Amino acid sequence: MICYMWSWLSAMVPFFTKYVIGAGEQEMGILFLAMFITSMALYALWRKVVIRYGSKQTLIMAVTLFVAFLFPVLVVGNFMQALTMMLFAGAANSGITLTREVVLSDVIDEDDINTGVRTEGTYFGVNAFIERFAMVIVGGTTALALGLSGYVPGLITQPPSAVFGIRLGMTMLPLAALLVFLISLKYYP
């Protein structure tokens, strides 16, 4: 679900940048750059959080914050507001990128203790399959969300329903992914 949220954001930010805040491709690049620079800058802080709370709790915190920091999309009206939102999303993204592989490694180690067999390849293979499948789902949900909201390719100004659909899609679909993620984490050791 994390891969779905990342891919969904990557798919929708161009529409958000162009049709919601009325910015260009250069500003879109700046939004992504701000998110990634913030992510890199906060790794040390998230490392301390992992040490204090453990990888599972830290991942839950980071993913929850990531989704929460996308909710301003519902009201953001200009580039500076969008930039601020992406800086906060980057702060949460830092925790996600730091801990998601740690959590997978914890599962692999727990499986080794329980079975006596190292199965890293299987786990990483299944993980890669799930990530690829998430990207396929993003393509379908992007087409569905834009189509249902009244998005018309090629229009310079989209109808208000399409703008609202972009805003709603950037919040509700990651929220749904978060719920699936939290439910699946109940089965984490």
PDB file of C-alpha atoms in Angstrom:
ATOM      1  CA  MET A   1       0.000   0.000   0.000  1.00  0.00           C
ATOM      2  CA  ILE A   2       2.947   2.301   0.554  1.00  0.00           C
ATOM      3  CA  CYS A   3       3.975   1.853  -3.061  1.00  0.00           C
ATOM      4  CA  TYR A   4       0.394   2.606  -4.087  1.00  0.00           C
ATOM      5  CA  MET A   5       0.433   5.872  -2.125  1.00  0.00           C
ATOM      6  CA  TRP A   6       3.781   6.909  -3.614  1.00  0.00           C
ATOM      7  CA  SER A   7       2.735   5.989  -7.140  1.00  0.00           C
ATOM      8  CA  TRP A   8      -0.642   7.644  -6.725  1.00  0.00           C
ATOM      9  CA  LEU A   9       1.002  10.856  -5.573  1.00  0.00           C
ATOM     10  CA  SER A  10       3.398  10.739  -8.526  1.00  0.00           C
ATOM     11  CA  ALA A  11       0.473  10.232 -10.894  1.00  0.00           C
ATOM     12  CA  MET A  12      -1.756  12.949  -9.457  1.00  0.00           C
ATOM     13  CA  VAL A  13       0.678  15.772  -8.650  1.00  0.00           C
ATOM     14  CA  PRO A  14       1.000  16.767 -12.329  1.00  0.00           C
ATOM     15  CA  PHE A  15      -2.797  17.146 -12.557  1.00  0.00           C
ATOM     16  CA  PHE A  16      -2.898  18.935  -9.209  1.00  0.00           C
ATOM     17  CA  THR A  17      -0.101  21.304 -10.196  1.00  0.00           C
ATOM     18  CA  LYS A  18      -1.592  22.204 -13.566  1.00  0.00           C
ATOM     19  CA  TYR A  19      -5.321  22.262 -12.918  1.00  0.00           C
ATOM     20  CA  VAL A  20      -5.739  22.962  -9.211  1.00  0.00           C
ATOM     21  CA  ILE A  21      -3.019  25.504  -8.386  1.00  0.00           C
ATOM     22  CA  GLY A  22      -2.435  26.664 -11.964  1.00  0.00           C
ATOM     23  CA  ALA A  23       1.327  26.137 -11.931  1.00  0.00           C
ATOM     24  CA  GLY A  24       3.636  24.780 -14.611  1.00  0.00           C
ATOM     25  CA  GLU A  25       5.991  21.845 -15.019  1.00  0.00           C
ATOM     26  CA  GLN A  26       8.884  23.703 -13.399  1.00  0.00           C
ATOM     27  CA  GLU A  27       6.846  24.265 -10.246  1.00  0.00           C
ATOM     28  CA  MET A  28       5.828  20.600 -10.271  1.00  0.00           C
ATOM     29  CA  GLY A  29       9.505  19.659 -10.249  1.00  0.00           C
ATOM     30  CA  ILE A  30      10.102  22.028  -7.355  1.00  0.00           C
ATOM     31  CA  LEU A  31       7.263  20.397  -5.400  1.00  0.00           C
ATOM     32  CA  PHE A  32       8.791  16.939  -5.828  1.00  0.00           C
ATOM     33  CA  LEU A  33      12.284  18.256  -5.109  1.00  0.00           C
ATOM     34  CA  ALA A  34      11.095  19.882  -1.882  1.00  0.00           C
ATOM     35  CA  MET A  35       9.548  16.612  -0.769  1.00  0.00           C
ATOM     36  CA  PHE A  36      12.692  14.599  -1.460  1.00  0.00           C
ATOM     37  CA  ILE A  37      15.104  17.120   0.073  1.00  0.00           C
ATOM     38  CA  THR A  38      13.006  17.190   3.238  1.00  0.00           C
ATOM     39  CA  SER A  39      12.982  13.385   3.238  1.00  0.00           C
ATOM     40  CA  MET A  40      16.757  13.202   3.089  1.00  0.00           C
ATOM     41  CA  ALA A  41      17.245  15.932   5.662  1.00  0.00           C
ATOM     42  CA  LEU A  42      15.123  14.189   8.293  1.00  0.00           C
ATOM     43  CA  TYR A  43      16.548  10.662   8.183  1.00  0.00           C
ATOM     44  CA  ALA A  44      18.569  11.240  11.365  1.00  0.00           C
ATOM     45  CA  LEU A  45      15.464  12.369  13.239  1.00  0.00           C
ATOM     46  CA  TRP A  46      13.434   9.368  12.081  1.00  0.00           C
ATOM     47  CA  ARG A  47      16.311   7.074  13.069  1.00  0.00           C
ATOM     48  CA  LYS A  48      15.915   8.326  16.639  1.00  0.00           C
ATOM     49  CA  VAL A  49      12.180   7.665  16.441  1.00  0.00           C
ATOM     50  CA  VAL A  50      12.860   4.086  15.263  1.00  0.00           C
ATOM     51  CA  ILE A  51      15.268   3.513  18.141  1.00  0.00           C
ATOM     52  CA  ARG A  52      12.748   4.833  20.651  1.00  0.00           C
ATOM     53  CA  TYR A  53       9.501   3.284  19.334  1.00  0.00           C
ATOM     54  CA  GLY A  54      10.565   0.407  17.099  1.00  0.00           C
ATOM     55  CA  SER A  55      10.192  -0.067  13.373  1.00  0.00           C
ATOM     56  CA  LYS A  56       6.520  -1.084  13.336  1.00  0.00           C
ATOM     57  CA  GLN A  57       5.266   1.877  15.376  1.00  0.00           C
ATOM     58  CA  THR A  58       7.497   4.264  13.464  1.00  0.00           C
ATOM     59  CA  LEU A  59       6.190   3.019  10.132  1.00  0.00           C
ATOM     60  CA  ILE A  60       2.608   3.393  11.347  1.00  0.00           C
ATOM     61  CA  MET A  61       3.362   6.954  12.487  1.00  0.00           C
ATOM     62  CA  ALA A  62       5.119   7.892   9.259  1.00  0.00           C
ATOM     63  CA  VAL A  63       2.453   6.487   6.925  1.00  0.00           C
ATOM     64  CA  THR A  64      -0.352   8.040   8.975  1.00  0.00           C
ATOM     65  CA  LEU A  65       1.395  11.423   8.934  1.00  0.00           C
ATOM     66  CA  PHE A  66       2.043  11.113   5.196  1.00  0.00           C
ATOM     67  CA  VAL A  67      -1.653  10.638   4.486  1.00  0.00           C
ATOM     68  CA  ALA A  68      -2.635  13.364   6.979  1.00  0.00           C
ATOM     69  CA  PHE A  69      -0.239  15.808   5.330  1.00  0.00           C
ATOM     70  CA  LEU A  70      -2.011  15.238   2.002  1.00  0.00           C
ATOM     71  CA  PHE A  71      -5.336  16.498   3.357  1.00  0.00           C
ATOM     72  CA  PRO A  72      -4.450  20.184   2.798  1.00  0.00           C
ATOM     73  CA  VAL A  73      -4.878  19.328  -0.903  1.00  0.00           C
ATOM     74  CA  LEU A  74      -8.575  19.922  -0.253  1.00  0.00           C
ATOM     75  CA  VAL A  75      -7.946  23.646   0.382  1.00  0.00           C
ATOM     76  CA  VAL A  76      -4.542  24.493  -1.117  1.00  0.00           C
ATOM     77  CA  GLY A  77      -4.968  27.299  -3.618  1.00  0.00           C
ATOM     78  CA  ASN A  78      -1.500  28.391  -4.701  1.00  0.00           C
ATOM     79  CA  PHE A  79       2.047  27.218  -5.245  1.00  0.00           C
ATOM     80  CA  MET A  80       3.431  28.336  -1.860  1.00  0.00           C
ATOM     81  CA  GLN A  81       0.709  26.464  -0.002  1.00  0.00           C
ATOM     82  CA  ALA A  82       1.375  23.393  -2.137  1.00  0.00           C
ATOM     83  CA  LEU A  83       5.099  23.714  -1.436  1.00  0.00           C
ATOM     84  CA  THR A  84       4.446  23.824   2.307  1.00  0.00           C
ATOM     85  CA  MET A  85       2.227  20.753   2.026  1.00  0.00           C
ATOM     86  CA  MET A  86       4.906  18.850   0.101  1.00  0.00           C
ATOM     87  CA  LEU A  87       7.564  19.791   2.672  1.00  0.00           C
ATOM     88  CA  PHE A  88       5.411  18.219   5.378  1.00  0.00           C
ATOM     89  CA  ALA A  89       4.699  15.181   3.178  1.00  0.00           C
ATOM     90  CA  GLY A  90       8.451  14.871   2.670  1.00  0.00           C
ATOM     91  CA  ALA A  91       8.988  14.877   6.422  1.00  0.00           C
ATOM     92  CA  ALA A  92       6.676  11.882   6.764  1.00  0.00           C
ATOM     93  CA  ASN A  93       8.074  10.242   3.635  1.00  0.00           C
ATOM     94  CA  SER A  94      11.468  10.222   5.315  1.00  0.00           C
ATOM     95  CA  GLY A  95      10.148   7.926   8.028  1.00  0.00           C
ATOM     96  CA  ILE A  96       8.524   5.651   5.468  1.00  0.00           C
ATOM     97  CA  THR A  97      11.621   5.221   3.335  1.00  0.00           C
ATOM     98  CA  LEU A  98      13.760   4.618   6.405  1.00  0.00           C
ATOM     99  CA  THR A  99      11.552   1.981   8.026  1.00  0.00           C
ATOM    100  CA  ARG A 100       9.695   0.017   5.369  1.00  0.00           C
ATOM    101  CA  GLU A 101      12.670  -2.189   4.471  1.00  0.00           C
ATOM    102  CA  VAL A 102      13.497  -2.573   8.174  1.00  0.00           C
ATOM    103  CA  VAL A 103      10.004  -3.917   8.796  1.00  0.00           C
ATOM    104  CA  LEU A 104      10.388  -6.389   5.929  1.00  0.00           C
ATOM    105  CA  SER A 105      13.732  -7.495   7.361  1.00  0.00           C
ATOM    106  CA  ASP A 106      12.099  -7.974  10.770  1.00  0.00           C
ATOM    107  CA  VAL A 107       9.509 -10.268   9.178  1.00  0.00           C
ATOM    108  CA  ILE A 108      12.236 -12.248   7.409  1.00  0.00           C
ATOM    109  CA  ASP A 109      14.198 -12.635  10.648  1.00  0.00           C
ATOM    110  CA  GLU A 110      11.083 -13.703  12.565  1.00  0.00           C
ATOM    111  CA  ASP A 111      10.332 -16.293   9.876  1.00  0.00           C
ATOM    112  CA  ASP A 112      13.909 -17.585  10.120  1.00  0.00           C
ATOM    113  CA  ILE A 113      13.579 -17.977  13.892  1.00  0.00           C
ATOM    114  CA  ASN A 114      10.272 -19.831  13.523  1.00  0.00           C
ATOM    115  CA  THR A 115      11.206 -22.081  10.589  1.00  0.00           C
ATOM    116  CA  GLY A 116      14.991 -22.251  10.601  1.00  0.00           C
ATOM    117  CA  VAL A 117      15.010 -21.448   6.880  1.00  0.00           C
ATOM    118  CA  ARG A 118      16.201 -18.188   5.303  1.00  0.00           C
ATOM    119  CA  THR A 119      13.641 -17.071   2.732  1.00  0.00           C
ATOM    120  CA  GLU A 120      14.718 -13.525   1.864  1.00  0.00           C
ATOM    121  CA  GLY A 121      14.341 -14.138  -1.851  1.00  0.00           C
ATOM    122  CA  THR A 122      10.744 -15.216  -1.472  1.00  0.00           C
ATOM    123  CA  TYR A 123       9.832 -12.227   0.659  1.00  0.00           C
ATOM    124  CA  PHE A 124      11.550  -9.720  -1.593  1.00  0.00           C
ATOM    125  CA  GLY A 125      10.026 -11.378  -4.669  1.00  0.00           C
ATOM    126  CA  VAL A 126       6.516 -11.177  -3.235  1.00  0.00           C
ATOM    127  CA  ASN A 127       7.205  -7.585  -2.183  1.00  0.00           C
ATOM    128  CA  ALA A 128       8.336  -6.694  -5.716  1.00  0.00           C
ATOM    129  CA  PHE A 129       5.216  -8.329  -7.177  1.00  0.00           C
ATOM    130  CA  ILE A 130       2.952  -6.389  -4.815  1.00  0.00           C
ATOM    131  CA  GLU A 131       4.725  -3.136  -5.692  1.00  0.00           C
ATOM    132  CA  ARG A 132       4.317  -3.765  -9.432  1.00  0.00           C
ATOM    133  CA  PHE A 133       0.681  -4.694  -8.940  1.00  0.00           C
ATOM    134  CA  ALA A 134       0.160  -1.457  -6.988  1.00  0.00           C
ATOM    135  CA  MET A 135       1.453   0.494  -9.979  1.00  0.00           C
ATOM    136  CA  VAL A 136      -1.077  -1.236 -12.221  1.00  0.00           C
ATOM    137  CA  ILE A 137      -3.836  -0.349  -9.765  1.00  0.00           C
ATOM    138  CA  VAL A 138      -2.668   3.285  -9.795  1.00  0.00           C
ATOM    139  CA  GLY A 139      -3.103   3.421 -13.562  1.00  0.00           C
ATOM    140  CA  GLY A 140      -6.631   2.105 -13.291  1.00  0.00           C
ATOM    141  CA  THR A 141      -7.658   4.270 -10.363  1.00  0.00           C
ATOM    142  CA  THR A 142      -6.186   7.366 -12.014  1.00  0.00           C
ATOM    143  CA  ALA A 143      -8.247   6.778 -15.143  1.00  0.00           C
ATOM    144  CA  LEU A 144     -11.324   5.979 -13.062  1.00  0.00           C
ATOM    145  CA  ALA A 145     -10.994   8.978 -10.724  1.00  0.00           C
ATOM    146  CA  LEU A 146     -10.349  11.438 -13.531  1.00  0.00           C
ATOM    147  CA  GLY A 147     -13.085   9.960 -15.715  1.00  0.00           C
ATOM    148  CA  LEU A 148     -15.708   9.987 -12.969  1.00  0.00           C
ATOM    149  CA  SER A 149     -14.857  13.556 -11.999  1.00  0.00           C
ATOM    150  CA  GLY A 150     -15.378  14.923 -15.500  1.00  0.00           C
ATOM    151  CA  TYR A 151     -11.758  15.465 -16.492  1.00  0.00           C
ATOM    152  CA  VAL A 152     -11.449  16.266 -20.203  1.00  0.00           C
ATOM    153  CA  PRO A 153      -7.981  15.689 -21.712  1.00  0.00           C
ATOM    154  CA  GLY A 154      -6.663  18.688 -23.599  1.00  0.00           C
ATOM    155  CA  LEU A 155      -8.751  21.350 -21.874  1.00  0.00           C
ATOM    156  CA  ILE A 156      -6.685  24.244 -20.571  1.00  0.00           C
ATOM    157  CA  THR A 157      -9.132  24.829 -17.723  1.00  0.00           C
ATOM    158  CA  GLN A 158     -10.842  21.766 -16.309  1.00  0.00           C
ATOM    159  CA  PRO A 159     -14.438  21.879 -15.049  1.00  0.00           C
ATOM    160  CA  PRO A 160     -14.886  22.412 -11.292  1.00  0.00           C
ATOM    161  CA  SER A 161     -15.944  18.777 -10.912  1.00  0.00           C
ATOM    162  CA  ALA A 162     -12.578  17.617 -12.281  1.00  0.00           C
ATOM    163  CA  VAL A 163     -10.662  19.956  -9.966  1.00  0.00           C
ATOM    164  CA  PHE A 164     -12.685  18.656  -7.023  1.00  0.00           C
ATOM    165  CA  GLY A 165     -12.107  15.077  -8.207  1.00  0.00           C
ATOM    166  CA  ILE A 166      -8.348  15.654  -8.289  1.00  0.00           C
ATOM    167  CA  ARG A 167      -8.440  17.139  -4.785  1.00  0.00           C
ATOM    168  CA  LEU A 168     -10.640  14.361  -3.456  1.00  0.00           C
ATOM    169  CA  GLY A 169      -8.645  11.639  -5.173  1.00  0.00           C
ATOM    170  CA  MET A 170      -5.369  12.875  -3.716  1.00  0.00           C
ATOM    171  CA  THR A 171      -6.802  12.464  -0.209  1.00  0.00           C
ATOM    172  CA  MET A 172      -9.408   9.706  -0.193  1.00  0.00           C
ATOM    173  CA  LEU A 173      -7.530   7.040  -2.139  1.00  0.00           C
ATOM    174  CA  PRO A 174      -4.398   7.357   0.037  1.00  0.00           C
ATOM    175  CA  LEU A 175      -6.704   7.250   3.075  1.00  0.00           C
ATOM    176  CA  ALA A 176      -8.221   3.990   1.810  1.00  0.00           C
ATOM    177  CA  ALA A 177      -4.712   2.626   1.210  1.00  0.00           C
ATOM    178  CA  LEU A 178      -3.767   3.657   4.761  1.00  0.00           C
ATOM    179  CA  LEU A 179      -6.691   1.700   6.184  1.00  0.00           C
ATOM    180  CA  VAL A 180      -5.688  -1.422   4.240  1.00  0.00           C
ATOM    181  CA  PHE A 181      -2.092  -0.891   5.394  1.00  0.00           C
ATOM    182  CA  LEU A 182      -3.094  -0.588   9.065  1.00  0.00           C
ATOM    183  CA  ILE A 183      -5.271  -3.699   8.854  1.00  0.00           C
ATOM    184  CA  SER A 184      -2.440  -5.675   7.256  1.00  0.00           C
ATOM    185  CA  LEU A 185      -0.023  -4.510   9.947  1.00  0.00           C
ATOM    186  CA  LYS A 186      -2.187  -6.220  12.575  1.00  0.00           C
ATOM    187  CA  TYR A 187      -0.600  -9.449  11.325  1.00  0.00           C
ATOM    188  CA  TYR A 188       2.948  -8.137  11.683  1.00  0.00           C
ATOM    189  CA  PRO A 189       4.811  -9.922  14.515  1.00  0.00           C
TER     190      PRO A 189
END
